[in-house]
XYZ file of C-alpha atoms in Angstrom:
755
model
C -205.393 -105.648 -92.738
C -208.446 -107.572 -90.948
C -210.825 -108.961 -93.235
C -214.552 -107.746 -93.705
C -215.797 -110.690 -91.660
C -213.220 -110.139 -88.840
C -213.819 -106.340 -88.971
C -217.629 -106.886 -88.585
C -217.067 -109.506 -85.721
C -214.778 -107.058 -83.929
C -217.124 -103.876 -84.167
C -219.814 -106.287 -82.530
C -217.478 -106.557 -79.593
C -216.204 -103.132 -79.637
C -212.780 -103.983 -80.683
C -211.334 -101.271 -83.097
C -209.616 -102.264 -86.393
C -207.881 -98.902 -86.879
C -207.062 -95.927 -84.857
C -206.189 -92.271 -85.663
C -202.834 -90.984 -84.299
C -203.643 -87.505 -85.651
C -206.907 -86.131 -87.363
C -205.469 -86.625 -90.918
C -204.018 -89.888 -90.447
C -205.608 -93.601 -89.966
C -203.604 -96.575 -89.061
C -204.850 -100.229 -89.389
C -204.715 -102.518 -86.411
C -202.968 -105.783 -86.906
C -204.829 -109.059 -87.372
C -203.047 -110.419 -84.330
C -204.034 -107.379 -82.170
C -207.729 -107.726 -83.120
C -207.776 -111.514 -82.803
C -206.089 -111.686 -79.438
C -208.135 -108.857 -78.042
C -211.276 -110.922 -79.196
C -209.964 -113.916 -77.502
C -209.611 -111.979 -74.262
C -213.200 -111.449 -74.753
C -213.973 -115.084 -75.001
C -214.295 -115.032 -78.897
C -212.483 -117.384 -81.101
C -211.491 -115.447 -84.186
C -208.601 -117.472 -84.902
C -209.518 -118.862 -88.490
C -212.084 -117.650 -91.026
C -214.387 -120.424 -90.207
C -214.027 -119.385 -86.561
C -214.810 -115.973 -87.479
C -217.965 -116.941 -89.368
C -219.145 -119.085 -86.531
C -218.834 -116.483 -84.200
C -220.895 -113.929 -86.187
C -223.673 -116.643 -86.555
C -223.644 -117.282 -82.903
C -223.692 -113.451 -81.907
C -226.522 -112.789 -84.563
C -228.690 -115.664 -82.943
C -227.937 -114.445 -79.374
C -229.025 -110.876 -80.331
C -232.219 -112.219 -81.994
C -233.464 -114.271 -79.169
C -232.240 -111.845 -76.467
C -234.859 -109.102 -75.167
C -232.745 -107.287 -72.872
C -229.071 -106.520 -72.743
C -227.263 -107.470 -69.427
C -227.401 -103.792 -68.197
C -229.725 -101.130 -69.125
C -229.129 -97.468 -68.376
C -231.346 -94.600 -67.575
C -230.858 -90.937 -66.685
C -233.308 -88.870 -64.640
C -236.641 -89.835 -64.493
C -237.688 -90.710 -68.237
C -237.841 -94.334 -69.507
C -234.486 -95.688 -70.361
C -234.234 -95.925 -74.208
C -233.514 -99.663 -74.104
C -236.935 -100.374 -72.464
C -238.663 -97.644 -74.624
C -237.502 -99.822 -77.696
C -239.271 -103.078 -76.410
C -242.198 -104.355 -78.571
C -245.330 -102.916 -78.174
C -247.142 -104.804 -75.430
C -244.161 -105.893 -73.357
C -244.684 -106.127 -69.524
C -242.339 -104.670 -67.303
C -241.628 -105.668 -63.378
C -239.120 -103.414 -61.695
C -237.533 -104.341 -58.433
C -235.920 -101.224 -56.981
C -233.005 -100.932 -55.041
C -235.159 -99.417 -52.206
C -237.259 -102.568 -51.939
C -240.317 -101.431 -54.193
C -241.962 -103.482 -56.844
C -243.195 -101.303 -59.806
C -244.861 -102.257 -63.215
C -243.395 -99.353 -65.053
C -239.830 -97.757 -65.411
C -241.130 -94.164 -65.364
C -240.095 -91.808 -62.439
C -237.613 -94.339 -60.886
C -235.573 -93.311 -58.022
C -231.707 -93.118 -58.655
C -230.033 -96.556 -57.867
C -229.278 -100.034 -59.391
C -232.420 -101.999 -59.848
C -233.598 -105.278 -61.573
C -236.038 -105.217 -64.436
C -237.758 -108.239 -65.756
C -239.544 -107.872 -69.292
C -242.141 -110.220 -70.930
C -242.717 -109.588 -74.607
C -245.834 -110.686 -76.446
C -244.284 -113.366 -78.326
C -243.248 -115.130 -75.001
C -239.523 -114.169 -75.002
C -238.280 -112.774 -71.420
C -235.444 -110.946 -70.310
C -234.067 -109.805 -66.937
C -231.412 -107.099 -66.622
C -229.544 -104.718 -64.114
C -231.174 -101.167 -64.427
C -228.922 -98.366 -63.609
C -230.785 -95.147 -63.072
C -228.521 -91.968 -62.456
C -229.164 -88.311 -62.192
C -228.723 -86.487 -65.301
C -225.443 -84.917 -64.133
C -223.324 -83.774 -61.259
C -223.620 -80.389 -59.724
C -220.793 -78.002 -60.031
C -218.312 -77.333 -56.891
C -220.129 -75.057 -54.299
C -218.088 -72.168 -55.355
C -214.857 -71.198 -56.893
C -211.753 -72.253 -54.954
C -208.112 -72.917 -54.856
C -206.179 -75.780 -53.459
C -203.048 -77.403 -53.003
C -201.697 -80.379 -55.079
C -199.130 -82.927 -53.232
C -197.763 -86.316 -53.289
C -198.607 -87.310 -49.693
C -195.451 -89.316 -49.329
C -193.356 -86.337 -49.990
C -194.859 -84.368 -47.280
C -192.928 -85.115 -44.124
C -193.596 -83.541 -40.801
C -191.186 -83.893 -37.783
C -193.542 -86.518 -36.528
C -193.901 -88.804 -39.452
C -191.932 -92.067 -39.859
C -189.897 -91.231 -42.943
C -192.616 -90.510 -45.163
C -195.810 -88.240 -45.308
C -198.699 -89.868 -43.461
C -202.409 -89.248 -42.900
C -201.889 -87.113 -39.914
C -199.600 -84.853 -42.084
C -202.376 -84.626 -44.547
C -204.811 -83.553 -41.872
C -202.396 -81.082 -40.317
C -201.772 -79.567 -43.955
C -205.673 -79.427 -44.625
C -206.395 -77.852 -41.257
C -203.712 -75.132 -41.634
C -204.515 -74.365 -45.446
C -208.227 -74.252 -44.721
C -208.190 -72.110 -41.610
C -205.299 -69.781 -42.171
C -205.315 -69.466 -46.025
C -208.882 -70.367 -47.195
C -207.908 -73.371 -49.212
C -210.850 -75.247 -50.732
C -209.049 -78.551 -51.185
C -205.980 -80.623 -51.157
C -205.351 -83.145 -53.909
C -203.080 -86.119 -53.308
C -201.891 -89.180 -55.163
C -203.635 -92.584 -55.017
C -203.331 -94.154 -51.562
C -204.203 -97.462 -52.996
C -202.586 -100.546 -51.337
C -199.304 -101.502 -52.928
C -197.816 -104.608 -54.013
C -195.381 -105.382 -51.270
C -191.744 -105.872 -51.488
C -189.111 -105.695 -51.204
C -188.659 -103.746 -53.146
C -192.217 -102.259 -53.517
C -193.053 -100.558 -56.565
C -192.990 -97.222 -55.442
C -195.385 -96.055 -58.104
C -199.050 -95.174 -56.828
C -200.337 -95.852 -60.114
C -199.534 -99.573 -60.040
C -201.455 -100.636 -56.924
C -202.285 -104.005 -55.544
C -205.821 -103.165 -54.879
C -207.579 -99.603 -55.801
C -210.532 -100.503 -53.513
C -208.517 -100.695 -50.177
C -205.892 -97.981 -49.011
C -202.361 -98.747 -48.040
C -201.676 -98.935 -44.179
C -198.389 -97.328 -44.848
C -200.026 -94.161 -44.543
C -201.172 -94.593 -40.959
C -200.045 -92.329 -38.288
C -199.224 -95.129 -35.631
C -199.551 -92.783 -32.679
C -203.166 -92.010 -33.750
C -204.172 -95.700 -33.275
C -206.275 -95.483 -30.149
C -204.862 -99.000 -28.793
C -201.287 -97.513 -29.435
C -201.636 -95.481 -26.211
C -201.974 -98.408 -24.147
C -198.340 -99.777 -25.192
C -196.787 -96.427 -25.360
C -197.410 -95.090 -21.852
C -194.688 -93.359 -20.044
C -192.155 -95.283 -17.927
C -192.462 -92.506 -15.333
C -195.787 -93.492 -14.342
C -196.451 -94.133 -10.717
C -196.482 -97.820 -9.632
C -200.118 -97.975 -8.683
C -201.096 -96.553 -12.082
C -198.995 -99.284 -13.597
C -200.793 -101.790 -11.809
C -203.881 -101.344 -13.456
C -202.302 -101.573 -17.009
C -202.696 -104.705 -19.009
C -200.370 -107.612 -18.213
C -198.785 -107.454 -21.671
C -198.244 -103.772 -21.628
C -194.572 -103.908 -20.510
C -193.779 -106.473 -23.135
C -195.823 -104.280 -25.732
C -193.785 -101.286 -24.826
C -190.728 -103.168 -25.378
C -191.706 -104.319 -28.594
C -192.103 -100.552 -29.750
C -188.741 -99.481 -28.884
C -187.244 -100.670 -32.024
C -189.961 -99.503 -34.506
C -189.950 -96.035 -32.909
C -186.331 -95.809 -32.880
C -186.091 -96.810 -36.645
C -188.939 -94.188 -37.456
C -186.775 -91.378 -35.916
C -183.936 -92.749 -37.628
C -185.802 -92.853 -41.019
C -187.190 -89.241 -40.480
C -183.755 -87.860 -39.724
C -182.244 -89.518 -42.702
C -184.655 -87.922 -45.331
C -185.199 -84.418 -43.766
C -181.654 -83.903 -42.462
C -179.349 -86.085 -44.570
C -180.604 -86.047 -47.977
C -181.804 -89.594 -47.939
C -184.467 -90.828 -50.351
C -187.896 -91.930 -49.066
C -187.450 -95.735 -48.228
C -191.056 -96.953 -48.319
C -190.011 -100.420 -47.314
C -188.192 -99.432 -44.559
C -191.090 -97.369 -43.274
C -193.490 -100.081 -43.809
C -191.264 -102.599 -41.933
C -191.540 -100.204 -38.875
C -194.952 -99.401 -39.061
C -196.000 -103.150 -39.501
C -193.761 -104.124 -36.360
C -195.469 -101.340 -34.501
C -198.907 -102.333 -35.782
C -198.455 -106.077 -34.936
C -197.537 -105.113 -31.368
C -200.604 -103.245 -30.834
C -202.817 -105.897 -32.233
C -201.285 -108.739 -30.323
C -201.098 -107.024 -26.998
C -204.104 -104.701 -26.857
C -207.696 -106.057 -27.252
C -210.357 -103.773 -28.763
C -212.763 -102.389 -26.431
C -216.375 -103.271 -26.755
C -217.437 -100.225 -28.556
C -214.410 -100.383 -31.197
C -214.992 -104.018 -31.523
C -218.435 -103.275 -32.625
C -217.421 -100.847 -35.013
C -214.655 -103.074 -36.415
C -217.524 -105.991 -36.809
C -219.593 -103.332 -38.628
C -216.620 -102.739 -41.073
C -216.300 -106.489 -41.688
C -219.977 -106.888 -42.468
C -220.003 -103.769 -44.729
C -217.007 -104.770 -46.827
C -217.833 -108.459 -47.030
C -216.040 -110.804 -49.576
C -214.117 -107.984 -50.923
C -212.217 -107.342 -47.783
C -211.841 -110.942 -46.966
C -210.377 -111.650 -50.336
C -207.916 -108.638 -50.029
C -206.892 -109.504 -46.472
C -206.454 -113.264 -47.770
C -204.245 -112.263 -50.466
C -202.038 -110.320 -48.197
C -201.781 -113.240 -45.727
C -200.933 -115.540 -48.646
C -198.422 -113.164 -50.010
C -196.666 -113.244 -46.647
C -196.086 -116.998 -47.125
C -195.691 -117.579 -50.919
C -194.620 -114.061 -52.169
C -196.876 -111.498 -53.911
C -196.621 -112.863 -57.516
C -199.962 -115.047 -57.050
C -199.466 -116.559 -60.536
C -196.323 -118.648 -58.939
C -198.476 -119.827 -56.088
C -199.644 -123.313 -55.615
C -202.080 -124.086 -58.146
C -205.269 -124.397 -55.751
C -204.400 -120.957 -54.313
C -204.402 -119.126 -57.512
C -208.159 -119.315 -57.390
C -209.758 -117.198 -54.617
C -212.866 -119.541 -54.654
C -211.084 -122.806 -54.387
C -211.220 -125.327 -51.487
C -207.475 -125.042 -50.894
C -207.786 -121.131 -50.681
C -210.632 -121.583 -48.050
C -208.524 -123.996 -46.257
C -205.251 -121.760 -46.398
C -207.592 -118.746 -45.258
C -208.659 -120.765 -42.093
C -205.173 -121.819 -41.381
C -204.044 -118.019 -41.773
C -206.863 -116.857 -39.856
C -204.848 -114.648 -37.460
C -203.105 -112.958 -40.473
C -206.364 -112.282 -42.375
C -207.637 -110.720 -39.257
C -204.559 -108.477 -38.892
C -204.741 -107.348 -42.506
C -208.421 -106.681 -42.286
C -207.866 -104.633 -38.995
C -205.245 -102.735 -40.912
C -207.891 -101.945 -43.615
C -210.296 -100.584 -40.944
C -207.848 -98.542 -39.296
C -206.764 -96.793 -42.551
C -210.227 -96.144 -43.600
C -211.106 -94.555 -39.942
C -208.034 -92.335 -40.270
C -208.853 -91.407 -43.979
C -212.523 -90.523 -42.765
C -211.103 -88.277 -39.929
C -208.966 -86.476 -42.409
C -211.790 -85.621 -44.754
C -213.693 -84.360 -41.680
C -210.835 -82.341 -40.431
C -210.701 -80.624 -43.765
C -214.360 -79.814 -43.937
C -214.263 -78.494 -40.290
C -211.383 -76.289 -41.436
C -213.884 -74.623 -43.737
C -212.937 -76.665 -47.082
C -215.945 -76.721 -49.328
C -214.517 -79.816 -50.901
C -211.714 -81.351 -48.632
C -209.490 -84.040 -49.934
C -209.517 -84.809 -53.570
C -208.403 -88.542 -53.810
C -206.915 -90.046 -57.017
C -208.133 -93.201 -58.831
C -205.569 -94.967 -60.716
C -206.512 -96.325 -64.300
C -205.773 -99.930 -63.233
C -203.995 -102.535 -60.904
C -200.887 -104.392 -60.838
C -201.279 -107.838 -62.593
C -199.832 -109.605 -59.513
C -201.854 -107.708 -56.736
C -204.846 -108.639 -54.908
C -207.403 -106.962 -57.128
C -206.131 -108.882 -60.069
C -206.272 -112.257 -57.883
C -209.899 -111.584 -56.573
C -211.305 -110.207 -59.781
C -209.774 -112.787 -62.382
C -213.487 -113.181 -63.754
C -213.835 -109.387 -64.871
C -210.312 -108.904 -65.994
C -209.102 -109.628 -69.580
C -206.394 -112.109 -69.262
C -203.182 -111.645 -71.413
C -203.964 -108.130 -71.916
C -202.368 -104.734 -70.760
C -203.495 -101.254 -70.908
C -201.444 -98.665 -72.618
C -201.229 -96.020 -75.108
C -200.757 -96.172 -79.065
C -197.906 -94.570 -80.926
C -198.400 -90.798 -81.330
C -196.196 -87.823 -82.092
C -194.819 -87.889 -78.570
C -193.984 -91.467 -78.299
C -193.329 -93.230 -81.603
C -193.186 -96.516 -79.755
C -196.293 -96.330 -77.768
C -196.916 -97.278 -74.181
C -197.552 -100.452 -72.089
C -198.451 -99.642 -68.666
C -198.461 -103.247 -67.603
C -202.058 -103.192 -65.948
C -204.750 -105.562 -66.909
C -207.985 -104.033 -68.359
C -211.641 -104.858 -67.350
C -213.584 -106.874 -69.613
C -216.433 -104.718 -70.845
C -218.859 -107.725 -71.350
C -218.157 -109.158 -67.838
C -218.793 -105.698 -66.394
C -222.252 -105.351 -68.203
C -223.089 -108.932 -67.107
C -222.728 -108.037 -63.165
C -224.185 -104.645 -63.560
C -220.902 -103.037 -63.147
C -220.586 -104.096 -59.519
C -216.770 -103.964 -59.270
C -216.718 -100.464 -60.670
C -219.745 -99.450 -58.270
C -217.906 -101.007 -55.056
C -214.515 -99.423 -56.092
C -216.304 -95.816 -56.300
C -218.472 -96.411 -53.089
C -215.124 -97.294 -51.371
C -213.335 -94.070 -52.466
C -216.275 -91.806 -52.000
C -216.295 -92.919 -48.172
C -213.639 -90.417 -47.439
C -213.290 -88.217 -50.723
C -214.743 -84.705 -51.221
C -213.752 -84.980 -54.835
C -212.402 -87.802 -56.891
C -209.781 -87.250 -59.628
C -210.027 -90.173 -62.437
C -206.608 -90.697 -63.872
C -207.080 -91.080 -67.658
C -210.520 -90.631 -67.702
C -210.815 -91.397 -71.500
C -210.643 -95.104 -70.260
C -214.208 -95.082 -69.462
C -214.813 -94.867 -73.208
C -211.905 -96.968 -74.669
C -208.654 -98.200 -73.620
C -205.658 -99.325 -75.560
C -205.116 -103.195 -75.140
C -201.669 -104.601 -75.661
C -201.542 -108.463 -75.895
C -198.870 -109.925 -73.708
C -195.443 -110.462 -75.449
C -196.214 -107.911 -78.132
C -194.894 -104.313 -78.472
C -197.522 -101.452 -77.669
C -197.430 -100.780 -81.536
C -199.339 -103.895 -81.718
C -202.174 -103.091 -79.727
C -205.767 -101.913 -80.444
C -208.557 -99.862 -78.734
C -211.317 -101.783 -77.196
C -214.453 -99.864 -76.295
C -216.501 -99.569 -73.142
C -220.124 -98.633 -72.811
C -219.411 -95.033 -71.619
C -222.976 -94.429 -70.881
C -223.148 -97.147 -68.446
C -219.747 -96.377 -66.957
C -220.741 -92.518 -66.632
C -224.050 -93.550 -65.062
C -222.362 -95.590 -62.458
C -219.822 -92.638 -61.856
C -222.605 -90.091 -61.644
C -224.998 -92.157 -59.372
C -222.128 -92.975 -56.721
C -220.692 -89.243 -56.794
C -223.945 -87.734 -56.401
C -224.920 -90.024 -53.428
C -221.683 -88.843 -51.840
C -222.100 -85.289 -52.687
C -218.535 -85.399 -54.354
C -217.168 -83.642 -57.422
C -215.422 -85.619 -60.068
C -212.271 -84.521 -62.053
C -211.220 -86.113 -65.228
C -207.702 -86.285 -66.012
C -208.245 -85.585 -69.939
C -204.790 -84.668 -70.918
C -203.122 -85.941 -74.141
C -204.933 -87.420 -77.177
C -208.640 -87.379 -76.408
C -211.227 -88.904 -78.745
C -213.555 -86.444 -80.373
C -216.862 -85.956 -78.329
C -215.306 -87.221 -74.955
C -214.767 -84.008 -73.479
C -218.374 -82.701 -74.427
C -219.901 -85.752 -72.965
C -217.951 -85.464 -69.637
C -218.967 -81.856 -69.372
C -222.588 -82.696 -70.142
C -222.526 -84.981 -66.992
C -220.767 -82.658 -64.608
C -217.414 -84.232 -64.754
C -214.567 -81.603 -64.628
C -211.450 -81.609 -66.903
C -207.887 -80.961 -66.136
C -206.220 -77.976 -67.798
C -202.359 -77.418 -67.586
C -201.139 -73.907 -68.400
C -198.289 -75.051 -70.720
C -200.625 -77.242 -72.685
C -203.286 -74.534 -73.149
C -202.693 -73.202 -76.840
C -204.580 -72.543 -79.651
C -203.588 -75.707 -81.332
C -206.115 -75.543 -84.322
C -204.903 -72.064 -84.938
C -201.677 -70.152 -84.696
C -200.513 -72.378 -81.675
C -200.071 -69.317 -79.286
C -201.041 -69.633 -75.731
C -204.863 -69.786 -75.203
C -206.112 -66.438 -73.947
C -207.277 -66.813 -70.442
C -211.030 -66.019 -71.538
C -210.918 -68.876 -73.824
C -210.343 -71.390 -71.088
C -212.967 -73.744 -70.137
C -214.700 -73.206 -66.712
C -215.453 -76.836 -65.782
C -211.849 -77.719 -65.166
C -209.133 -77.872 -62.323
C -206.645 -75.573 -63.917
C -202.874 -75.893 -62.915
C -199.605 -74.755 -63.889
C -197.822 -78.242 -63.557
C -198.384 -81.591 -62.260
C -196.581 -84.584 -60.595
C -195.509 -85.803 -64.157
C -194.098 -82.508 -65.315
C -191.234 -80.306 -64.232
C -192.023 -77.989 -61.379
C -192.521 -74.410 -62.502
C -189.240 -73.021 -61.436
C -187.345 -75.785 -63.281
C -189.537 -75.071 -66.348
C -188.956 -71.344 -66.282
C -185.145 -71.766 -65.978
C -184.975 -74.671 -68.513
C -183.241 -76.717 -65.818
C -185.729 -79.670 -67.011
C -183.729 -79.849 -70.129
C -180.612 -80.469 -68.659
C -182.141 -83.226 -66.396
C -183.467 -85.275 -69.293
C -180.389 -84.735 -71.271
C -178.444 -86.310 -68.339
C -180.529 -89.273 -68.277
C -180.331 -89.735 -72.189
C -183.999 -88.870 -72.703
C -183.568 -86.118 -75.401
C -184.555 -87.002 -79.037
C -182.895 -83.953 -80.483
C -179.484 -82.211 -79.954
C -179.527 -80.531 -76.478
C -178.954 -76.975 -78.194
C -182.130 -77.432 -80.108
C -184.065 -78.474 -76.986
C -182.822 -75.542 -74.901
C -183.673 -73.278 -77.710
C -187.284 -74.396 -77.802
C -187.616 -74.381 -74.067
C -186.352 -70.745 -73.928
C -188.530 -69.698 -76.647
C -191.543 -71.117 -75.055
C -190.754 -69.437 -71.645
C -190.126 -66.203 -73.423
C -193.339 -66.270 -74.977
C -195.236 -66.978 -71.858
C -193.295 -64.134 -70.007
C -194.011 -61.616 -72.610
C -197.736 -62.578 -72.547
C -197.767 -62.254 -68.571
C -195.960 -58.887 -69.008
C -198.451 -57.555 -71.623
C -201.364 -58.375 -69.263
C -199.732 -56.661 -66.447
C -199.320 -59.897 -64.385
C -195.475 -60.109 -63.908
C -194.832 -57.796 -61.014
C -191.079 -56.332 -61.137
C -191.313 -56.398 -65.099
C -191.723 -53.204 -67.304
C -194.099 -52.798 -70.080
C -191.358 -53.622 -72.434
C -190.523 -56.845 -70.658
C -187.393 -55.731 -68.995
C -186.948 -56.720 -65.342
C -186.562 -54.182 -62.567
C -184.012 -56.020 -60.591
C -182.683 -54.755 -57.311
C -178.855 -54.906 -56.565
C -179.502 -57.965 -54.198
C -181.185 -59.851 -56.999
C -184.673 -59.394 -55.686
C -187.636 -57.560 -57.488
C -190.153 -57.046 -54.833
C -191.040 -57.537 -51.015
C -193.349 -59.946 -49.747
C -196.244 -59.084 -47.198
C -193.964 -60.006 -44.252
C -191.327 -57.659 -45.335
C -188.768 -60.201 -46.662
C -187.652 -59.868 -50.337
C -188.898 -61.889 -53.334
C -186.776 -62.970 -56.072
C -187.355 -62.724 -59.931
C -188.118 -66.557 -59.858
C -190.975 -65.946 -57.381
C -192.426 -63.088 -59.243
C -192.449 -65.383 -62.207
C -194.192 -68.379 -60.404
C -196.585 -66.020 -58.922
C -197.562 -64.306 -62.560
C -198.331 -67.707 -64.043
C -200.702 -68.629 -61.300
C -202.221 -64.972 -61.560
C -202.879 -65.897 -65.205
C -204.894 -68.908 -63.867
C -207.085 -66.366 -61.793
C -207.795 -64.679 -65.170
C -209.616 -67.860 -66.621
C -213.035 -68.990 -65.798
C -211.840 -72.215 -64.176
C -213.618 -72.944 -61.103
C -210.937 -74.836 -59.533
C -207.356 -73.508 -59.323
C -204.712 -75.866 -58.127
C -201.181 -74.973 -56.810
C -198.356 -77.802 -56.968
C -197.145 -77.304 -53.334
C -193.456 -77.769 -54.169
C -193.825 -74.830 -56.476
C -194.282 -72.617 -53.090
C -190.696 -73.341 -52.017
C -188.891 -73.434 -55.285
C -188.498 -77.219 -55.852
C -186.677 -78.136 -58.953
C -187.188 -81.907 -59.099
C -190.199 -83.484 -60.606
C -191.700 -86.138 -58.399
C -192.126 -88.669 -61.319
C -189.859 -88.555 -64.800
C -191.850 -90.605 -67.276
C -189.741 -92.657 -69.425
C -187.418 -93.621 -66.440
C -187.128 -96.489 -64.043
C -184.146 -96.837 -61.776
C -182.235 -93.883 -63.573
C -184.345 -91.448 -61.404
C -185.802 -91.570 -57.993
C -189.502 -91.588 -59.008
C -191.975 -91.428 -56.271
C -189.292 -91.158 -53.549
C -188.425 -87.492 -53.073
C -189.372 -85.263 -50.449
C -190.660 -81.882 -50.906
C -187.528 -79.708 -51.213
C -186.443 -75.871 -51.504
C -184.574 -74.393 -54.587
C -181.403 -75.862 -53.189
C -182.509 -79.309 -52.928
C -182.966 -79.297 -49.143
C -185.892 -81.140 -47.874
C -188.584 -78.937 -46.367
C -190.697 -80.293 -43.472
C -194.313 -79.697 -43.083
C -193.638 -77.288 -40.024
C -191.222 -75.320 -42.424
C -193.707 -75.347 -45.245
C -196.419 -73.637 -43.004
C -193.745 -71.126 -41.805
C -192.315 -70.454 -45.476
C -192.697 -66.627 -46.448
C -192.244 -67.577 -49.885
C -195.055 -70.206 -49.874
C -197.362 -67.720 -48.009
C -196.712 -65.185 -50.712
C -197.723 -67.548 -53.534
C -200.924 -68.572 -51.632
C -201.717 -65.033 -50.961
C -201.877 -64.622 -54.760
C -204.445 -67.239 -55.383
C -206.082 -67.733 -51.989
C -209.905 -67.919 -51.563
C -211.093 -65.678 -48.857
C -213.914 -67.141 -47.074
C -216.304 -64.533 -45.025
C -217.196 -66.061 -41.613
C -219.479 -64.866 -38.723
C -218.234 -61.929 -37.235
C -215.583 -61.393 -39.922
C -212.899 -63.427 -38.334
C -211.014 -64.612 -41.475
C -209.591 -68.239 -40.918
C -211.847 -68.988 -37.902
C -213.592 -72.289 -37.838
C -217.501 -72.277 -38.519
C -219.825 -72.104 -41.225
C -218.783 -70.197 -44.295
C -220.664 -67.799 -46.475
C -219.616 -66.586 -49.741
C -216.167 -66.887 -51.402
C -214.317 -64.207 -53.245
C -211.052 -64.908 -55.542
C -208.299 -62.771 -53.912
C -205.141 -61.923 -55.499
C -202.191 -59.355 -55.011
C -203.678 -56.666 -57.177
C -206.974 -54.915 -57.879
C -206.773 -55.947 -61.637
C -206.919 -59.545 -60.881
C -209.646 -59.205 -58.550
C -211.502 -57.374 -61.028
C -210.986 -59.941 -63.781
C -211.622 -63.092 -61.682
C -214.380 -65.121 -63.097
C -216.957 -66.408 -60.877
C -216.306 -63.772 -58.181
C -219.272 -63.393 -55.625
């Protein structure tokens, strides 16, 4: 047990000395966890004498300090920290907009600087973050598609889904089916392999996207290398001298792209990210080497370089150094481990061509991401693309190298032991130091959000509870030996609300699992939406039965499943239990697990039947199945199975809730059985490498998805109908009001938020 002095010192620095795995149980954090967390914050607590000295130093610093490093205000009132200053204190505020003011009242939103001078002569200077009180709600109730982009292959992709595929999906879903958004996995830059870590939640950089998602043919300069050999001689004379050589350099990558695409879509191969990147990288090198940028393109590229500044230079330098020394920067020659060392500056000059190449890729990816969001909005989507922000970065990646001064050395983010995982979790992601964030006015967090909001209509924040506190696990210790470290949630939320409001974007927090009391209420107050998954929405404090639809919260994205859960068909049939059993993941006998899963499904089917949502079922729950195994007919005249009816029914249930956003897991539309990620596995299961597939496990291309009667029937259940000028549903142009539509009048009548 931590001593009284150690507990007091820990509390002053936001380090917890205990945690609650359940409301009625408190577990003390170990002395080792507490002292090592304090050490990562620059506080020596290794001996009782060191603890007393640290307490005394902290008290002196607090007594002498007039202002904390960062002050936060909401709306137009005076920030509480400034209102509490001694009477007679003079203020000088230098606003982000370039004004100088003698008062902190009615300040515009932004990140300002404030200087205070107290009557006793003390002075202080601080960052002053002023944010709107909260974020507005999404423009109207809507539904959208959820998909892992890499899994969405078209017949034009290079072996994994890319940004052109995403644009095609958004264009089709927005114009034809009235979808309001498409939510995807994080597109952050990965740590290069081989093998590359396939998880999008352990990126090299969260600020810069991964160029593996580029559609090479959409890079404007590509056309000058890929011109047809059938052109006339006179036309070829005007081509660049390097055109023929460049086209020859493209032959291999184009051939390899076709092979990778065919292997995944037609031969059952897994997605091979490393092979895809090798082909794309070779093609991009040919384009960059052989085709110079035109004057306008060059000016745009230079503007991007200037705008991104040091952060992009660091990221591109890390990429260039990783090509020479490998991606594990802790093993690089000592001078290169410091991004600000003379040795790194010298290496950057020596590798200038490669630094420029990786900077160019960041620019090209940014332009295609921006174009995708524009396509989605032009297709009538009120939100467009919902991007995903991972909770942290890989310890050997670009951000960890460039931001060493703001990351906690020797610590990893995870989760404490709970009822679902007695050993806890270690995610291998270094956390931000809350003290260093405050000292720099949360500049890294602000820059990260600004980068993502460039091309996002909404942003999903993975493990949003991390804005309040994170479970820190000391290196070399099991997750059970960790402790919580608290962040200034007021400041973190102020930055989030400020940047999202500037971008006109919606924010969705992934708040599943154990959530500290008051967190959901605080997020709701700031306009941050939550995440509600059907299978988890039960009356946990009462009888444990499914939560009635009218009892759900409105400010959420409501879904049936997620990328970390079994697809709906697998859950309804119990196949997910067999999958976990085959991988040795069950903690109880197979029969017991099957019985529990079957009882859970039966309870939901009974509720769906009683509510009249399960078409093909009688009032007593029996199934009216035809001789051919079907239960109903789709709008196009084709037959629907009992499984489809059940999947449609759980989505009708979502429509009965007041949730303003309804998410449909795209693989559910074609009967996919395989989860994209199976927590608890590494190489035992092909996590993050599966294409969207049908009920038989056959890959389904984007073109086939768009033509699927089964998918169309499901989306017809949940679709948002957008009325347009002239009554032309699905046409381009400005949208007016939205209505939630479904297959029966009862659903329409009970759909909250209908206008």
